[in-house]
CSV table of N, CA and C in Angstrom, one decimal:
chain,number,residue,atom,x,y,z
A,131,UNK,N,83.2,141.0,57.5
A,131,UNK,CA,84.5,141.6,57.9
A,131,UNK,C,84.6,141.6,59.4
A,132,UNK,N,85.8,141.1,59.8
A,132,UNK,CA,85.9,141.0,61.3
A,132,UNK,C,85.9,142.4,61.9
A,133,UNK,N,85.2,142.6,63.0
A,133,UNK,CA,85.1,143.9,63.6
A,133,UNK,C,86.5,144.5,64.0
A,134,UNK,N,87.4,143.8,64.6
A,134,UNK,CA,88.7,144.4,64.8
A,134,UNK,C,89.4,144.8,63.6
A,135,UNK,N,89.3,144.1,62.5
A,135,UNK,CA,89.9,144.5,61.2
A,135,UNK,C,89.3,145.8,60.8
A,136,UNK,N,88.0,146.0,60.8
A,136,UNK,CA,87.4,147.2,60.4
A,136,UNK,C,87.8,148.4,61.3
A,137,UNK,N,87.9,148.1,62.6
A,137,UNK,CA,88.2,149.1,63.6
A,137,UNK,C,89.6,149.7,63.4
A,138,UNK,N,90.5,148.9,63.0
A,138,UNK,CA,91.9,149.4,62.8
A,138,UNK,C,92.1,150.1,61.5
A,139,UNK,N,91.2,150.0,60.5
A,139,UNK,CA,91.5,150.6,59.2
A,139,UNK,C,91.7,152.1,59.3
A,140,UNK,N,90.9,152.9,60.1
A,140,UNK,CA,91.2,154.3,60.1
A,140,UNK,C,92.6,154.6,60.7
A,141,UNK,N,93.0,153.8,61.6
A,141,UNK,CA,94.3,154.0,62.2
A,141,UNK,C,95.4,153.7,61.1
A,142,UNK,N,95.3,152.7,60.4
A,142,UNK,CA,96.2,152.4,59.3
A,142,UNK,C,96.2,153.4,58.2
A,143,UNK,N,95.0,153.9,57.9
A,143,UNK,CA,94.9,154.9,56.9
A,143,UNK,C,95.6,156.2,57.3
A,144,UNK,N,95.4,156.6,58.5
A,144,UNK,CA,96.0,157.8,59.1
A,144,UNK,C,97.5,157.6,59.1
A,145,UNK,N,98.0,156.4,59.5
A,145,UNK,CA,99.4,156.1,59.6
A,145,UNK,C,100.0,156.3,58.2
A,146,UNK,N,99.3,155.7,57.2
A,146,UNK,CA,99.8,155.8,55.8
A,146,UNK,C,100.0,157.3,55.4
A,147,UNK,N,99.0,158.1,55.6
A,147,UNK,CA,99.0,159.5,55.2
A,147,UNK,C,100.2,160.2,56.0
A,148,UNK,N,100.4,159.9,57.2
A,148,UNK,CA,101.4,160.6,58.0
A,148,UNK,C,102.8,160.2,57.7
A,149,UNK,N,103.0,158.9,57.3
A,149,UNK,CA,104.3,158.4,57.2
A,149,UNK,C,104.8,158.1,55.7
A,150,UNK,N,103.9,158.3,54.8
A,150,UNK,CA,104.3,157.9,53.4
A,150,UNK,C,105.5,158.7,52.9
A,151,UNK,N,105.7,160.0,53.3
A,151,UNK,CA,106.9,160.7,52.9
A,151,UNK,C,108.2,160.2,53.5
A,152,UNK,N,108.0,159.4,54.5
A,152,UNK,CA,109.2,158.8,55.1
A,152,UNK,C,109.5,157.4,54.6
A,153,UNK,N,108.7,157.0,53.6
A,153,UNK,CA,108.9,155.8,52.9
A,153,UNK,C,108.1,154.6,53.4
A,154,UNK,N,107.2,154.8,54.3
A,154,UNK,CA,106.3,153.7,54.8
A,154,UNK,C,105.2,153.5,53.8
A,155,UNK,N,104.8,152.2,53.7
A,155,UNK,CA,103.7,151.8,52.8
A,155,UNK,C,102.9,150.8,53.5
A,156,UNK,N,101.6,151.1,53.7
A,156,UNK,CA,100.6,150.1,54.2
A,156,UNK,C,100.0,149.4,53.0
A,157,UNK,N,99.8,148.1,53.1
A,157,UNK,CA,99.1,147.3,52.1
A,157,UNK,C,98.1,146.4,52.8
A,158,UNK,N,96.9,146.6,52.4
A,158,UNK,CA,95.9,145.7,53.0
A,158,UNK,C,95.7,144.5,52.0
A,159,UNK,N,95.4,143.4,52.6
A,159,UNK,CA,95.1,142.2,51.8
A,159,UNK,C,93.7,141.7,52.2
A,160,UNK,N,92.8,141.6,51.2
A,160,UNK,CA,91.4,141.1,51.4
A,160,UNK,C,91.2,139.7,51.1
A,161,UNK,N,90.5,139.0,51.9
A,161,UNK,CA,90.3,137.6,51.6
A,161,UNK,C,88.8,137.3,51.2
A,162,UNK,N,88.1,138.4,50.9
A,162,UNK,CA,86.7,138.3,50.5
A,162,UNK,C,86.6,138.4,49.0
A,163,UNK,N,85.4,138.3,48.5
A,163,UNK,CA,85.2,138.4,47.1
A,163,UNK,C,85.4,139.9,46.6
A,164,UNK,N,85.8,140.1,45.4
A,164,UNK,CA,86.1,141.4,44.9
A,164,UNK,C,84.9,142.4,44.9
A,165,UNK,N,83.7,141.9,44.6
A,165,UNK,CA,82.6,142.8,44.7
A,165,UNK,C,82.3,143.3,46.1
A,166,UNK,N,82.4,142.4,47.1
A,166,UNK,CA,82.2,142.8,48.5
A,166,UNK,C,83.3,143.8,48.9
A,167,UNK,N,84.5,143.6,48.5
A,167,UNK,CA,85.6,144.5,48.9
A,167,UNK,C,85.4,145.9,48.2
A,168,UNK,N,85.0,145.9,47.0
A,168,UNK,CA,84.7,147.1,46.3
A,168,UNK,C,83.6,147.9,46.9
A,169,UNK,N,82.5,147.2,47.3
A,169,UNK,CA,81.4,147.9,48.0
A,169,UNK,C,81.9,148.4,49.3
A,170,UNK,N,82.6,147.7,50.1
A,170,UNK,CA,83.1,148.1,51.4
A,170,UNK,C,84.0,149.4,51.2
A,171,UNK,N,84.9,149.4,50.2
A,171,UNK,CA,85.8,150.5,50.0
A,171,UNK,C,85.1,151.7,49.5
A,172,UNK,N,84.0,151.6,48.9
A,172,UNK,CA,83.2,152.8,48.5
A,172,UNK,C,82.7,153.5,49.7
A,173,UNK,N,82.3,152.7,50.7
A,173,UNK,CA,81.8,153.2,52.0
A,173,UNK,C,82.9,153.7,52.9
A,174,UNK,N,84.1,153.0,52.8
A,174,UNK,CA,85.2,153.3,53.7
A,174,UNK,C,86.4,153.5,52.9
A,175,UNK,N,86.6,154.7,52.3
A,175,UNK,CA,87.8,154.9,51.5
A,175,UNK,C,89.1,154.8,52.4
A,176,UNK,N,90.1,154.3,51.8
A,176,UNK,CA,91.4,154.1,52.5
A,176,UNK,C,92.5,154.8,51.8
A,177,UNK,N,93.6,155.2,52.5
A,177,UNK,CA,94.7,155.9,51.9
A,177,UNK,C,95.8,154.9,51.4
A,178,UNK,N,95.5,153.6,51.5
A,178,UNK,CA,96.5,152.7,51.0
A,178,UNK,C,95.8,151.6,50.1
A,179,UNK,N,96.6,151.0,49.3
A,179,UNK,CA,96.1,150.0,48.4
A,179,UNK,C,95.6,148.7,49.1
A,180,UNK,N,94.7,148.0,48.5
A,180,UNK,CA,94.2,146.7,49.1
A,180,UNK,C,94.3,145.7,47.9
A,181,UNK,N,95.0,144.6,48.2
A,181,UNK,CA,95.1,143.6,47.2
A,181,UNK,C,94.1,142.4,47.5
A,182,UNK,N,93.8,141.7,46.5
A,182,UNK,CA,92.9,140.6,46.7
A,182,UNK,C,93.7,139.3,46.8
A,183,UNK,N,93.5,138.5,47.9
A,183,UNK,CA,94.2,137.2,48.0
A,183,UNK,C,93.2,136.1,48.1
A,184,UNK,N,91.9,136.4,48.3
A,184,UNK,CA,90.9,135.3,48.4
A,184,UNK,C,91.4,134.1,49.3
A,185,UNK,N,91.2,132.9,48.8
A,185,UNK,CA,91.5,131.7,49.6
A,185,UNK,C,93.0,131.6,49.8
A,186,UNK,N,93.8,132.1,48.9
A,186,UNK,CA,95.2,132.0,49.1
A,186,UNK,C,95.7,132.8,50.3
A,187,UNK,N,94.9,133.7,50.9
A,187,UNK,CA,95.2,134.5,52.0
A,187,UNK,C,95.6,133.7,53.2
A,188,UNK,N,94.9,132.6,53.5
A,188,UNK,CA,95.2,131.8,54.6
A,188,UNK,C,96.5,131.2,54.5
A,189,UNK,N,96.9,130.7,53.4
A,189,UNK,CA,98.2,130.1,53.2
A,189,UNK,C,99.3,131.2,53.3
A,190,UNK,N,99.1,132.3,52.7
A,190,UNK,CA,100.0,133.4,52.8
A,190,UNK,C,100.2,133.8,54.3
A,191,UNK,N,99.1,134.0,55.0
A,191,UNK,CA,99.1,134.4,56.4
A,191,UNK,C,100.0,133.3,57.2
A,192,UNK,N,99.7,132.1,57.0
A,192,UNK,CA,100.5,131.0,57.7
A,192,UNK,C,102.0,131.1,57.4
A,193,UNK,N,102.3,131.3,56.1
A,193,UNK,CA,103.7,131.4,55.7
A,193,UNK,C,104.4,132.6,56.3
A,194,UNK,N,103.6,133.6,56.8
A,194,UNK,CA,104.2,134.8,57.4
A,194,UNK,C,104.2,134.7,58.9
A,195,UNK,N,103.8,133.5,59.5
A,195,UNK,CA,103.8,133.3,60.9
A,195,UNK,C,102.5,133.3,61.6
A,196,UNK,N,101.4,133.3,60.9
A,196,UNK,CA,100.1,133.3,61.6
A,196,UNK,C,99.6,131.8,61.6
A,197,UNK,N,100.1,131.0,62.4
A,197,UNK,CA,99.7,129.6,62.5
A,197,UNK,C,98.3,129.4,62.8
A,198,UNK,N,97.7,130.3,63.6
A,198,UNK,CA,96.3,130.2,64.0
A,198,UNK,C,95.3,130.6,62.9
A,199,UNK,N,95.8,131.4,61.9
A,199,UNK,CA,94.8,131.8,60.9
A,199,UNK,C,93.9,132.9,61.4
A,200,UNK,N,94.3,133.6,62.5
A,200,UNK,CA,93.5,134.6,63.2
A,200,UNK,C,93.6,135.9,62.4
A,201,UNK,N,92.5,136.7,62.6
A,201,UNK,CA,92.4,138.1,62.0
A,201,UNK,C,92.1,139.1,63.1
A,202,UNK,N,92.5,140.3,62.9
A,202,UNK,CA,93.5,140.7,62.0
A,202,UNK,C,94.9,140.2,62.2
A,203,UNK,N,95.7,140.2,61.2
A,203,UNK,CA,97.1,139.8,61.3
A,203,UNK,C,97.9,140.8,60.5
A,204,UNK,N,98.9,141.4,61.2
A,204,UNK,CA,99.7,142.5,60.6
A,204,UNK,C,101.1,142.1,60.6
A,205,UNK,N,101.8,142.4,59.5
A,205,UNK,CA,103.2,142.1,59.4
A,205,UNK,C,104.0,143.3,59.0
A,206,UNK,N,105.1,143.6,59.6
A,206,UNK,CA,106.0,144.7,59.3
A,206,UNK,C,107.2,144.1,58.6
A,207,UNK,N,107.5,144.7,57.4
A,207,UNK,CA,108.6,144.3,56.6
A,207,UNK,C,109.6,145.5,56.6
A,208,UNK,N,110.9,145.1,56.6
A,208,UNK,CA,111.9,146.2,56.5
A,208,UNK,C,112.1,146.5,55.0
A,209,UNK,N,113.0,147.4,54.7
A,209,UNK,CA,113.2,147.8,53.3
A,209,UNK,C,113.8,146.7,52.4
A,210,UNK,N,114.4,145.7,53.1
A,210,UNK,CA,114.9,144.6,52.3
A,210,UNK,C,113.8,143.5,52.1
A,211,UNK,N,112.6,143.7,52.6
A,211,UNK,CA,111.6,142.7,52.5
A,211,UNK,C,111.6,141.6,53.6
A,212,UNK,N,112.3,141.8,54.6
A,212,UNK,CA,112.4,140.8,55.7
A,212,UNK,C,111.3,141.2,56.7
A,213,UNK,N,110.6,140.1,57.3
A,213,UNK,CA,109.6,140.3,58.3
A,213,UNK,C,110.4,140.7,59.6
A,214,UNK,N,110.0,141.8,60.2
A,214,UNK,CA,110.6,142.3,61.4
A,214,UNK,C,109.7,142.2,62.6
A,215,UNK,N,108.4,142.3,62.4
A,215,UNK,CA,107.4,142.3,63.4
A,215,UNK,C,106.1,141.6,62.9
A,216,UNK,N,105.4,141.0,63.8
A,216,UNK,CA,104.1,140.4,63.5
A,216,UNK,C,103.2,140.7,64.7
A,217,UNK,N,101.9,140.9,64.4
A,217,UNK,CA,100.9,141.0,65.4
A,217,UNK,C,99.6,140.3,65.0
A,218,UNK,N,99.1,139.4,65.9
A,218,UNK,CA,97.8,138.8,65.7
A,218,UNK,C,96.9,139.6,66.6
A,219,UNK,N,95.8,140.1,66.1
A,219,UNK,CA,94.9,140.9,66.8
A,219,UNK,C,95.0,142.4,66.4
A,220,UNK,N,94.1,143.1,66.9
A,220,UNK,CA,93.9,144.5,66.5
A,220,UNK,C,95.1,145.4,66.9
A,221,UNK,N,95.6,146.2,65.9
A,221,UNK,CA,96.7,147.1,66.2
A,221,UNK,C,96.3,148.3,67.0
A,222,UNK,N,97.2,148.9,67.6
A,222,UNK,CA,97.0,150.1,68.3
A,222,UNK,C,98.0,151.2,67.8
A,223,UNK,N,97.7,152.4,68.1
A,223,UNK,CA,98.7,153.4,67.7
A,223,UNK,C,100.1,153.2,68.4
A,224,UNK,N,100.0,152.7,69.6
A,224,UNK,CA,101.3,152.4,70.3
A,224,UNK,C,102.1,151.3,69.6
A,225,UNK,N,101.4,150.3,69.1
A,225,UNK,CA,102.1,149.3,68.3
A,225,UNK,C,102.8,150.0,67.1
A,226,UNK,N,102.1,150.8,66.4
A,226,UNK,CA,102.7,151.5,65.2
A,226,UNK,C,103.9,152.4,65.6
A,227,UNK,N,103.7,153.1,66.7
A,227,UNK,CA,104.8,154.0,67.2
A,227,UNK,C,106.0,153.2,67.5
A,228,UNK,N,105.8,152.1,68.2
A,228,UNK,CA,106.9,151.2,68.6
A,228,UNK,C,107.6,150.6,67.3
A,229,UNK,N,106.9,150.2,66.4
A,229,UNK,CA,107.4,149.7,65.1
A,229,UNK,C,108.2,150.7,64.4
A,230,UNK,N,107.8,152.0,64.4
A,230,UNK,CA,108.5,153.0,63.7
A,230,UNK,C,109.9,153.2,64.4
A,231,UNK,N,109.9,153.1,65.7
A,231,UNK,CA,111.1,153.3,66.4
A,231,UNK,C,112.1,152.1,66.2
A,232,UNK,N,111.6,151.0,65.8
A,232,UNK,CA,112.4,149.8,65.6
A,232,UNK,C,113.2,149.8,64.3
A,233,UNK,N,112.6,150.4,63.3
A,233,UNK,CA,113.2,150.4,62.0
A,233,UNK,C,114.0,151.7,61.8
A,234,UNK,N,115.3,151.6,61.4
A,234,UNK,CA,116.0,152.8,61.0
A,234,UNK,C,115.5,153.4,59.7
A,235,UNK,N,115.8,154.7,59.6
A,235,UNK,CA,115.4,155.4,58.4
A,235,UNK,C,116.1,154.9,57.2
């Protein structure tokens, strides 16, 4: 697991808990094997769902604008499912605050 990915998980988990009543939904996508993901999540519970994409994750990431295939990669979708923001690299709370301000309720 990439260290920046692991480092941002508590931030994303807290964001999900704080914003879910406003309609926000965080979804993690794991590119590892299911057993490894399950073991990790037993040690690090998250407040958001994690889907398994395995090898298809790289193609999905590229289709969403991550031509480098770098991790972590975060995408913000609006309520209509359109990509509104992308970030390659570790998220910060200021990134999330800015993104909240960009999307109308």
